[in-house]
Tab-separated table of C-alpha atoms and ligand atoms in Angstrom:
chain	number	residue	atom	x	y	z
A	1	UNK	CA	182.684	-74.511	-12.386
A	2	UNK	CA	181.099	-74.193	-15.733
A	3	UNK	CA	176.991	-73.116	-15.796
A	4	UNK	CA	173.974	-75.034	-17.447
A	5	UNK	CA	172.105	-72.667	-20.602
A	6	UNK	CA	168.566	-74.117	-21.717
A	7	UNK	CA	169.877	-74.371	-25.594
A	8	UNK	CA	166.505	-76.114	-26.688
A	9	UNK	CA	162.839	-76.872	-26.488
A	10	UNK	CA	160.503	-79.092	-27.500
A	11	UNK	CA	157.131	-80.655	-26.468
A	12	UNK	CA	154.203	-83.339	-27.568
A	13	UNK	CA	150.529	-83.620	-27.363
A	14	UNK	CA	148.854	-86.992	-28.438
A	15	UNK	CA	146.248	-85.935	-31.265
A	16	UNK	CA	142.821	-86.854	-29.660
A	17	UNK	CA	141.722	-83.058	-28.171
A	18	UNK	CA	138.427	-83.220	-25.339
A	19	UNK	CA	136.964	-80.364	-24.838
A	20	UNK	CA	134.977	-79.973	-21.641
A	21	UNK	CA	131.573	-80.097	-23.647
A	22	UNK	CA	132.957	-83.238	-25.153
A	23	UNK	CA	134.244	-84.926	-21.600
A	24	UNK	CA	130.944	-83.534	-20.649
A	25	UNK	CA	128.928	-85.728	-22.876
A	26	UNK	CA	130.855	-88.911	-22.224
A	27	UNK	CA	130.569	-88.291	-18.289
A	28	UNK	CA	126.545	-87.730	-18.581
A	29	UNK	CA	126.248	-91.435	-20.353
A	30	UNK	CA	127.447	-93.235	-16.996
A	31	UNK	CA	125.194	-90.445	-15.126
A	32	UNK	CA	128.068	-88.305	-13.942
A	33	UNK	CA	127.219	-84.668	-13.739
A	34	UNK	CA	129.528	-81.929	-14.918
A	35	UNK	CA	129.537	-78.747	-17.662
A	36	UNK	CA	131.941	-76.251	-19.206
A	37	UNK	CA	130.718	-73.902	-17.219
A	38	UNK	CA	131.676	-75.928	-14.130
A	39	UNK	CA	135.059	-76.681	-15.035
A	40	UNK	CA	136.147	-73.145	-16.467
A	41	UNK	CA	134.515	-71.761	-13.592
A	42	UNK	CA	136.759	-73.450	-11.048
A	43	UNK	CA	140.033	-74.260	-13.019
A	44	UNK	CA	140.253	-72.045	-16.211
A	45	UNK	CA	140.509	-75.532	-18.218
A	46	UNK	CA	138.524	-75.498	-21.398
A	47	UNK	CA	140.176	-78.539	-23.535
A	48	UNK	CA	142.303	-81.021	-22.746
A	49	UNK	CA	144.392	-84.069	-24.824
A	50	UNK	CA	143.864	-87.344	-23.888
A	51	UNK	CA	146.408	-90.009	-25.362
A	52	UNK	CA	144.803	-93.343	-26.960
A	53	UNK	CA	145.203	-96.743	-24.388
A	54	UNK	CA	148.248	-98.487	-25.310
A	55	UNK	CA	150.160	-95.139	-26.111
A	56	UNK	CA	152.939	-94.837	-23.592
A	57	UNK	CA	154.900	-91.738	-21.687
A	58	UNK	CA	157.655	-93.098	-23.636
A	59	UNK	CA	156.500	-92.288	-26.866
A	60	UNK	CA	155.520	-88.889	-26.266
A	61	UNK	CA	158.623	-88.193	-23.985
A	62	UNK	CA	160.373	-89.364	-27.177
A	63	UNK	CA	158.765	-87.225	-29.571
A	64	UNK	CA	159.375	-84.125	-27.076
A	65	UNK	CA	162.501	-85.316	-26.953
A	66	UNK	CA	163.942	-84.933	-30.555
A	67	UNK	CA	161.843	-81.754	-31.251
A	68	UNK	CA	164.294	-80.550	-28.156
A	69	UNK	CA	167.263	-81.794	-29.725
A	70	UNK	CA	166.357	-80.569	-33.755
A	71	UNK	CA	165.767	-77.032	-31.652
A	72	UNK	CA	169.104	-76.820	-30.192
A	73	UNK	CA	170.935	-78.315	-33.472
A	74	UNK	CA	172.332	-81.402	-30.813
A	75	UNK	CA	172.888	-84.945	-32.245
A	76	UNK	CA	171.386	-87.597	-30.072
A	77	UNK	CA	175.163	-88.851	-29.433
A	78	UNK	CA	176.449	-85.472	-28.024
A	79	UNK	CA	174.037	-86.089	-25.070
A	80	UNK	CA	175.643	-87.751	-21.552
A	81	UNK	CA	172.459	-87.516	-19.694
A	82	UNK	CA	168.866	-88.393	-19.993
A	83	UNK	CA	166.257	-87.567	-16.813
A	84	UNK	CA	162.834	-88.302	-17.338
A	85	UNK	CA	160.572	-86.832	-14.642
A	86	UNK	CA	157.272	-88.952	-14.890
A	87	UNK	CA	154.707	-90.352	-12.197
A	88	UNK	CA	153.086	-92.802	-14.845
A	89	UNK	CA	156.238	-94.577	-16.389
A	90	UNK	CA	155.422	-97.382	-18.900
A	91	UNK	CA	156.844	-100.252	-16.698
A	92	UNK	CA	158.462	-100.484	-13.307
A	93	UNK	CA	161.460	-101.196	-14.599
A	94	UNK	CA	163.260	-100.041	-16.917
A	95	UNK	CA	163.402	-96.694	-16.496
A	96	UNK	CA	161.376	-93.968	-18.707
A	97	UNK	CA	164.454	-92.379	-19.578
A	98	UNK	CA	166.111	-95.690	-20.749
A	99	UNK	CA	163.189	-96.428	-23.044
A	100	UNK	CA	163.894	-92.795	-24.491
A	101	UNK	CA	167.410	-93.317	-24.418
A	102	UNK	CA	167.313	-96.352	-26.881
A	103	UNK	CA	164.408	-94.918	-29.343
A	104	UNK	CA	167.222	-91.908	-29.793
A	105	UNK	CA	169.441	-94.156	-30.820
A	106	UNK	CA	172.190	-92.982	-28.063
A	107	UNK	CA	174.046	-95.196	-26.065
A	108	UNK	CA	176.663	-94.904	-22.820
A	109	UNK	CA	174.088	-91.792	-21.530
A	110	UNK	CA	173.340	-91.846	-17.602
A	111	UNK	CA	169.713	-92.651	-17.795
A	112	UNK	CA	167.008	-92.471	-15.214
A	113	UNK	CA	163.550	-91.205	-14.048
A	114	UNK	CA	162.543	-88.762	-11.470
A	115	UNK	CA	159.503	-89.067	-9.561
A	116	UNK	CA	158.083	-86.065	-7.728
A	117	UNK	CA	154.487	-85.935	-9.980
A	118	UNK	CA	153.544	-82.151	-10.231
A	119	UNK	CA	157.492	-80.824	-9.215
A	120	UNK	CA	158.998	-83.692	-11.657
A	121	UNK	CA	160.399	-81.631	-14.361
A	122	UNK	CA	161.593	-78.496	-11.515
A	123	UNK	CA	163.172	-81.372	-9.526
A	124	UNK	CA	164.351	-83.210	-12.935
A	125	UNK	CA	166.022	-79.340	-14.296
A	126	UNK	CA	167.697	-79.463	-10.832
A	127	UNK	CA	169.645	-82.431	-10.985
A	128	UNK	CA	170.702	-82.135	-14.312
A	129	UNK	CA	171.886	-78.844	-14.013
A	130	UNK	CA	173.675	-79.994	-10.586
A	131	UNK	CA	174.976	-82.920	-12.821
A	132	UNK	CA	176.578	-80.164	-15.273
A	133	UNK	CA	178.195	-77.503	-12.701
A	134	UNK	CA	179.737	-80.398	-11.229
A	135	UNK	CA	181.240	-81.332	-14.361
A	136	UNK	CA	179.764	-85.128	-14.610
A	137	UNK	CA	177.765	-84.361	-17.867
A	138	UNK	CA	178.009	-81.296	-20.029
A	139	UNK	CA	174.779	-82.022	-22.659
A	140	UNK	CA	171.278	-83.178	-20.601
A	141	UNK	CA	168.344	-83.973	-21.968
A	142	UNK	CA	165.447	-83.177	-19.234
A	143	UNK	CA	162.253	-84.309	-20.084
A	144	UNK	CA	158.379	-83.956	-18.340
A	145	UNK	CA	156.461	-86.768	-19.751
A	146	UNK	CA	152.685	-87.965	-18.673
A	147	UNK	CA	150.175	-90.262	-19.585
A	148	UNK	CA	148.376	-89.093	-16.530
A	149	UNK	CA	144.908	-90.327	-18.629
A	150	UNK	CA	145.778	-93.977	-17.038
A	151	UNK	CA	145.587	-93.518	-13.348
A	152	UNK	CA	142.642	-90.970	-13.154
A	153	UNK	CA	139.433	-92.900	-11.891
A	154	UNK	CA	136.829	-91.301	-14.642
A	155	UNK	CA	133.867	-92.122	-12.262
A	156	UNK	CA	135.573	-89.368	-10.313
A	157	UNK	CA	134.289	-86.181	-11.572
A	158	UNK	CA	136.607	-84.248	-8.791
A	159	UNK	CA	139.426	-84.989	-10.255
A	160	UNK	CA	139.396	-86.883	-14.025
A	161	UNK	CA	138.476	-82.982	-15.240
A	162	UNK	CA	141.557	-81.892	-14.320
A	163	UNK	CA	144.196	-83.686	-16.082
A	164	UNK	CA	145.865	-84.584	-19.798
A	165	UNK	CA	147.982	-86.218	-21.056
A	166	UNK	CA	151.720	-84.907	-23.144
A	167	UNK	CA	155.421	-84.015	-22.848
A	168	UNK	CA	157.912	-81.006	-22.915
A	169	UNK	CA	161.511	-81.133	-23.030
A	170	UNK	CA	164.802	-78.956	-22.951
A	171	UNK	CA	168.029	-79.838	-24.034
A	172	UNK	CA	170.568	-78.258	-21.503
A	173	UNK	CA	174.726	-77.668	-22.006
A	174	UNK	CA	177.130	-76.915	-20.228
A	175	UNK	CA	178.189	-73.105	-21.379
A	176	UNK	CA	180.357	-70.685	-19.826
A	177	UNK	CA	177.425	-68.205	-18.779
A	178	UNK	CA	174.403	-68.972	-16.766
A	179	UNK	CA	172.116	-70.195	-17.375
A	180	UNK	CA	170.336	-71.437	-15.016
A	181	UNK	CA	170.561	-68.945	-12.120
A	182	UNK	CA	169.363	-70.378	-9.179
A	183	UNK	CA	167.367	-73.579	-7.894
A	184	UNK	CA	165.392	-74.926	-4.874
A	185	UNK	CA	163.951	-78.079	-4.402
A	186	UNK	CA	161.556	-78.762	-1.093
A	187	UNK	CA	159.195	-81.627	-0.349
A	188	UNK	CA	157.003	-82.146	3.247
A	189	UNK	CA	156.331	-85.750	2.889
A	190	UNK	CA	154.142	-85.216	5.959
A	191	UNK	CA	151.046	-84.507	3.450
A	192	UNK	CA	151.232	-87.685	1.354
A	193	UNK	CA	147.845	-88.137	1.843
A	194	UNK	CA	146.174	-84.875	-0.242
A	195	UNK	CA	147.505	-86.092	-3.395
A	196	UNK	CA	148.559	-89.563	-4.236
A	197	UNK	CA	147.947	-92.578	-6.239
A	198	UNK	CA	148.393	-95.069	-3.711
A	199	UNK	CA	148.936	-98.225	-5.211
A	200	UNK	CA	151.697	-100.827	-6.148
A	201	UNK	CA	152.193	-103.752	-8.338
A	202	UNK	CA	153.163	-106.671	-6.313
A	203	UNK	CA	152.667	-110.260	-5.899
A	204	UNK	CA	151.328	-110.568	-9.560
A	205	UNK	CA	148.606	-107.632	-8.801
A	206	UNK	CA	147.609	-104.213	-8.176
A	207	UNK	CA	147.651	-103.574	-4.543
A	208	UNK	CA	146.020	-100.603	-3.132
A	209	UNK	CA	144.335	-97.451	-4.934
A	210	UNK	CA	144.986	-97.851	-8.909
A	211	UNK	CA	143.976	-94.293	-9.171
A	212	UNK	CA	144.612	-90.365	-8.254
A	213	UNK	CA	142.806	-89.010	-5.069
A	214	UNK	CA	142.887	-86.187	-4.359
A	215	UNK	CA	141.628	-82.938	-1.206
A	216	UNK	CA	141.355	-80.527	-3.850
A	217	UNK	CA	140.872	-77.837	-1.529
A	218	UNK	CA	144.186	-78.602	0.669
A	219	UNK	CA	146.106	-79.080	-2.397
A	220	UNK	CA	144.803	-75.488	-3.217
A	221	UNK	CA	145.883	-73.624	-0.278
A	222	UNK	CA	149.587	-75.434	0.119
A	223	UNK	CA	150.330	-74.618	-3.647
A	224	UNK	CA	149.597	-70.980	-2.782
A	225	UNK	CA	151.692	-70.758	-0.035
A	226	UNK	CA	154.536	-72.447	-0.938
A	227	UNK	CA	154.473	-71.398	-4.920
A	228	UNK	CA	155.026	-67.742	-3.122
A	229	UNK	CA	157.343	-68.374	-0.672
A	230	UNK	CA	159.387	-70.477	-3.352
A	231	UNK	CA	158.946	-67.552	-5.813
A	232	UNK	CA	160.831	-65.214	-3.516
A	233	UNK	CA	163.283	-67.182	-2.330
A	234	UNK	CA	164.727	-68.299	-5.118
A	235	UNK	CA	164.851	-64.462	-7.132
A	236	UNK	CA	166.448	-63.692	-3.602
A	237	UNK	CA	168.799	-66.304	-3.617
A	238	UNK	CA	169.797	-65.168	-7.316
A	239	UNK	CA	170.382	-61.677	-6.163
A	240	UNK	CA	167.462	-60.681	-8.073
A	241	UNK	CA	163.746	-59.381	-7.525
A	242	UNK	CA	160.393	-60.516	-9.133
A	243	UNK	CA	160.517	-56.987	-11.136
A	244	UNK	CA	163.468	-58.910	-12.852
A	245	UNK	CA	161.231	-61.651	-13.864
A	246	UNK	CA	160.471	-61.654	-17.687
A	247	UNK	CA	158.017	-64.411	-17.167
A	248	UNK	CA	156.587	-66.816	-14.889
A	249	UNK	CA	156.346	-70.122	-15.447
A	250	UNK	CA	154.270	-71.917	-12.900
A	251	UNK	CA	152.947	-75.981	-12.449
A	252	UNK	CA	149.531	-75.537	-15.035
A	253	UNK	CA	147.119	-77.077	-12.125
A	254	UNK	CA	144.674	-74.473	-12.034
A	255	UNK	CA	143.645	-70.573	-13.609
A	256	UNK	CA	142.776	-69.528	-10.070
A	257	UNK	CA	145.973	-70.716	-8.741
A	258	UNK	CA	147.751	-68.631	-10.848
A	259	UNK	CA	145.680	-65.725	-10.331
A	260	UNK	CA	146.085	-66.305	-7.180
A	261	UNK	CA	149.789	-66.727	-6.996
A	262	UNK	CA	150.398	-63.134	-9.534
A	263	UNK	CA	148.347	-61.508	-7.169
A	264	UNK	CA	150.050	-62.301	-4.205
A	265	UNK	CA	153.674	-62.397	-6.283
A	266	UNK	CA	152.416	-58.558	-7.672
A	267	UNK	CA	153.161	-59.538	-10.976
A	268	UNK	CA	150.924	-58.823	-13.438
A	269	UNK	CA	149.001	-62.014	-14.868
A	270	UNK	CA	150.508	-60.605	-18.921
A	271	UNK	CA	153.671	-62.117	-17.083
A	272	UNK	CA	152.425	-65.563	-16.554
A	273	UNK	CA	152.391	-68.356	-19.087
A	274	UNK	CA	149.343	-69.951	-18.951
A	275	UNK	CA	148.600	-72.981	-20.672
A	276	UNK	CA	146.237	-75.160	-18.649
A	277	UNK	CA	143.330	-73.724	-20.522
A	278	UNK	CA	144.249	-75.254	-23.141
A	279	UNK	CA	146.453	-78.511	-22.245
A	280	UNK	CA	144.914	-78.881	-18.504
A	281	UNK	CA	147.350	-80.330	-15.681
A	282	UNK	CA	149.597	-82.123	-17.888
A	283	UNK	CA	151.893	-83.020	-14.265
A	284	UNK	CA	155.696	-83.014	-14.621
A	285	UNK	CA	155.000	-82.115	-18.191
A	286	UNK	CA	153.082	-78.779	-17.423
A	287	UNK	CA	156.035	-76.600	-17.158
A	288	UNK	CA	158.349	-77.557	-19.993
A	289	UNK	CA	155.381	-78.009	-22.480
A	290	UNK	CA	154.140	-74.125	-20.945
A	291	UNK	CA	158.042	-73.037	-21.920
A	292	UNK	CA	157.670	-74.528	-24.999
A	293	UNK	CA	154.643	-72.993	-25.827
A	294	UNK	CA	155.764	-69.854	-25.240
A	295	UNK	CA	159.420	-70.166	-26.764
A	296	UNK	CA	157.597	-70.867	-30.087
A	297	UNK	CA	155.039	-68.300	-30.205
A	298	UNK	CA	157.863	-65.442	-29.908
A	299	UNK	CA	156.736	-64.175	-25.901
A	300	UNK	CA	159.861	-65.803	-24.554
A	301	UNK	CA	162.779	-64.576	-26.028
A	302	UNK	CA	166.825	-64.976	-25.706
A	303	UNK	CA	168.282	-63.004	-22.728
A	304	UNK	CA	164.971	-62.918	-20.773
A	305	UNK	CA	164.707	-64.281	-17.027
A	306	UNK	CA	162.106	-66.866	-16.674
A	307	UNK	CA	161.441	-68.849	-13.355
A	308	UNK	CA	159.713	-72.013	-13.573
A	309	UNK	CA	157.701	-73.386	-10.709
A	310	UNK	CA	156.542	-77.475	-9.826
A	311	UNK	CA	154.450	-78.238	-6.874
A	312	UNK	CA	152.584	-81.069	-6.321
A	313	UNK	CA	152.440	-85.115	-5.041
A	314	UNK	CA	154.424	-85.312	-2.385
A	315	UNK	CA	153.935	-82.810	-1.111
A	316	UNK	CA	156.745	-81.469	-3.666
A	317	UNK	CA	157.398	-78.326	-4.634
A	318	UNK	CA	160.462	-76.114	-6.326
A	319	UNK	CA	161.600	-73.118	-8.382
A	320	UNK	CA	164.180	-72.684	-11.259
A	321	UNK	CA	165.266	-69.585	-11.932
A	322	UNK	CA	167.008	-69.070	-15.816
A	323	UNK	CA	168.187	-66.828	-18.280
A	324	UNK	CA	167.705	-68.165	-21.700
B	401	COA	C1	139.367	-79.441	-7.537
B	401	COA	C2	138.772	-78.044	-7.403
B	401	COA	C3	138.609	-77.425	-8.789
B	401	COA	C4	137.407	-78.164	-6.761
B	401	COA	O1	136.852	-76.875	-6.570
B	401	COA	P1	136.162	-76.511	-5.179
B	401	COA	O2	135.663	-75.136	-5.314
B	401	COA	O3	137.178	-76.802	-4.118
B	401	COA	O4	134.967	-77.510	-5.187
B	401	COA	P2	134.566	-78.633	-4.112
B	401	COA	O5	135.520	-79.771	-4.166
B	401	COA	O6	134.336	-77.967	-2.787
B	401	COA	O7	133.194	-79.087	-4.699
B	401	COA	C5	132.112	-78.174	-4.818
B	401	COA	C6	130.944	-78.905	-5.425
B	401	COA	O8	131.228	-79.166	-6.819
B	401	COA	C7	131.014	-80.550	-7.094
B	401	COA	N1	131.919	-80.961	-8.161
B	401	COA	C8	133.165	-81.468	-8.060
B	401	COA	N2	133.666	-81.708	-9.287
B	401	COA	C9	132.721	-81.343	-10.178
B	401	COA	C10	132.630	-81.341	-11.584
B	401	COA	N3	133.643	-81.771	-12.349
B	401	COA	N4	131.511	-80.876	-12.152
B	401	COA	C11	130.476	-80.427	-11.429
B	401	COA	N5	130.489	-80.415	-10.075
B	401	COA	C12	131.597	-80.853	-9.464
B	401	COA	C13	131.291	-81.240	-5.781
B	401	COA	O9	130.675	-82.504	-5.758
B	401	COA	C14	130.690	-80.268	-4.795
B	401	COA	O10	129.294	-80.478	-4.781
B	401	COA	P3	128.465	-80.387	-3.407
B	401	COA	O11	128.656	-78.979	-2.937
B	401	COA	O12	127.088	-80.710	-3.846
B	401	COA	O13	129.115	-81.405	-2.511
B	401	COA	C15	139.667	-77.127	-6.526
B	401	COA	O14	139.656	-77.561	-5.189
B	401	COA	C16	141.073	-77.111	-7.013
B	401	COA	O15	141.375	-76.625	-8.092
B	401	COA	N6	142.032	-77.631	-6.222
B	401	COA	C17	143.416	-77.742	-6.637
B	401	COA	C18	143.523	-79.001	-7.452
B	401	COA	C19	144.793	-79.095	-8.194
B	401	COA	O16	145.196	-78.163	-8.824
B	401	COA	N7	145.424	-80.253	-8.096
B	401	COA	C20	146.634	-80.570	-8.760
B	401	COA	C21	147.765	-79.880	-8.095
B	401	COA	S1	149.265	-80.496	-8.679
């Protein structure tokens, strides 16, 4: 059974950067109290990009996309598989991952979107790299891709501080050594309710909630707990330990969840990738653009163990465990 090797990166930001002062400003002209000091306080998040209206996941999955590909020198023909993880797709159907598919230029790859928000691109890795060791592709192209600007309610100052907007993408091959180590995937569908954007199109309209709610502090404690438990089952599962672990790539939701999570993990927070002070919670594109990130900018490098970690709507959560 052949193994699946992350061979490339890549990753997308639209251009328009909001800082907190600037989100700030914009909130106090509809009278909606907030401050930098309020936001890095709480979540660590200092800036955030926010993608025009009009611009679509597509386009920045897309642009993730070929970066991925021109990484891992892998024409857009070589590639059998596209999975697009995504909870704001630009239409209900077609898929994401079709759209992508056709502004490659590639044609005959299975194409399709995942949809587990916050866990999309851990739950996304999964299945292409189950797709692989079973020998039914042997080139993926797994992609985390958000405009997660269009369903936040920006009268809502809970929650539309939170989020951004981008894309981060591997390119994954079948190779003879892992690879991609070991993988869980869990989901307790039980808690729908702390995190969801409740509505539908149907009947010619919007039915229900257009926009993200959110129990910020439930969705606090679960990703905790099960980001740990995760953690250490999956190094366990691998035959490994979290002394192993080169670095840890966790969802971006929150600076205090992460602190958190290396504190209860004892690993020390130099081994954490943290991005969300700069890109916010991008969703299923927090982890890849995070890996991305720090695949560039030297820290990761070849031969190193990194385990990425999703949680989120759902409730969703999961671990990947890789050597690159
Ligand atoms: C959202 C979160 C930052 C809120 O922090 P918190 O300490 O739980 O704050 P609370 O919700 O209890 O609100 C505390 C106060 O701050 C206020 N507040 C909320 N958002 C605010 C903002 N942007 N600016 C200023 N004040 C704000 C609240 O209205 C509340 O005021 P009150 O005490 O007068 O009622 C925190 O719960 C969190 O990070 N949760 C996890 C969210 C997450 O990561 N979700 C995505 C997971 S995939």
């Amino acid at each position: 059974m052949p193994f699946s090797r992350i061979v490339g990166t890549g990753s997308a930001l639209p251009p328009r950067l909001v800082s907190n002062h600037d989100l700030a400003a914009e909130l106090a002209t509809r009278q909606i109290e907030t401050s930098d000091d309020w936001i890095v306080e709480r979540t660590g998040i200092r800036q955030r990009y926010i993608a025009d209206r009009g611009v679509k996941t597509s386009a920045l999955a897309t642009d993730a996309a070929r970066l991925a590909l021109a990484d891992a020198q892998v024409d857009a023909s070589e590639v059998d598989l596209i999975i697009v993880a995504t909870s704001t797709p630009d239409f209900v159907f077609p898929s994401t991952a079709c759209l992508v598919q056709a502004n490659l230029g590639n044609k005959g790859a299975a194409a399709f979107d995942v949809q587990a928000v916050c866990s999309g691109f851990v739950y996304a890795l999964t299945t292409a790299d189950s797709f692989i060791r079973a020998g039914r592709a042997r080139c993926a192209v797994v992609i985390g891709a958000e405009v997660f600007s269009s369903i936040l309610d920006w009268n809502d100052r809970g929650t539309c501080v939170l989020f951004g907007d981008g894309a981060g993408a591997v390119v994954l091959r079948a190779s003879d050594s892992p690879g991609i180590l070991a993988a869980q995937l869990h989901a307790d569908g039980s808690q729908m309710n702390i995190l969801a954007a409740a509505g539908n199109v149907a009947y010619g309209q919007v039915t229900g909630d257009p926009f993200l709610r959110m129990d910020g502090q439930a969705v606090f404690k679960q990703a905790v707990t099960v980001l740990d438990r995760s953690a250490r089952s999956v190094t366990k599962e691998a035959g490994l330990t979290l002394a192993d672990v080169d670095w840890l790539i966790p969802h971006q939701a929150n600076l205090r969840i992460l602190t958190f999570l290396a504190r209860k993990l004892d690993v020390p927070l130099e081994k954490v990738v943290v991005t969300v002070d700069r890109h916010a919670n991008t969703s299923a594109a927090s982890v890849p653009l995070a890996l991305d990130t720090a695949r560039r900018d030297g820290r990761i490098q070849p031969g190193q163990l990194i385990l990425m970690q999703g949680v989120g709507g759902g409730f969703t959560w999961g671990s990947v465990l890789a050597r690159m």
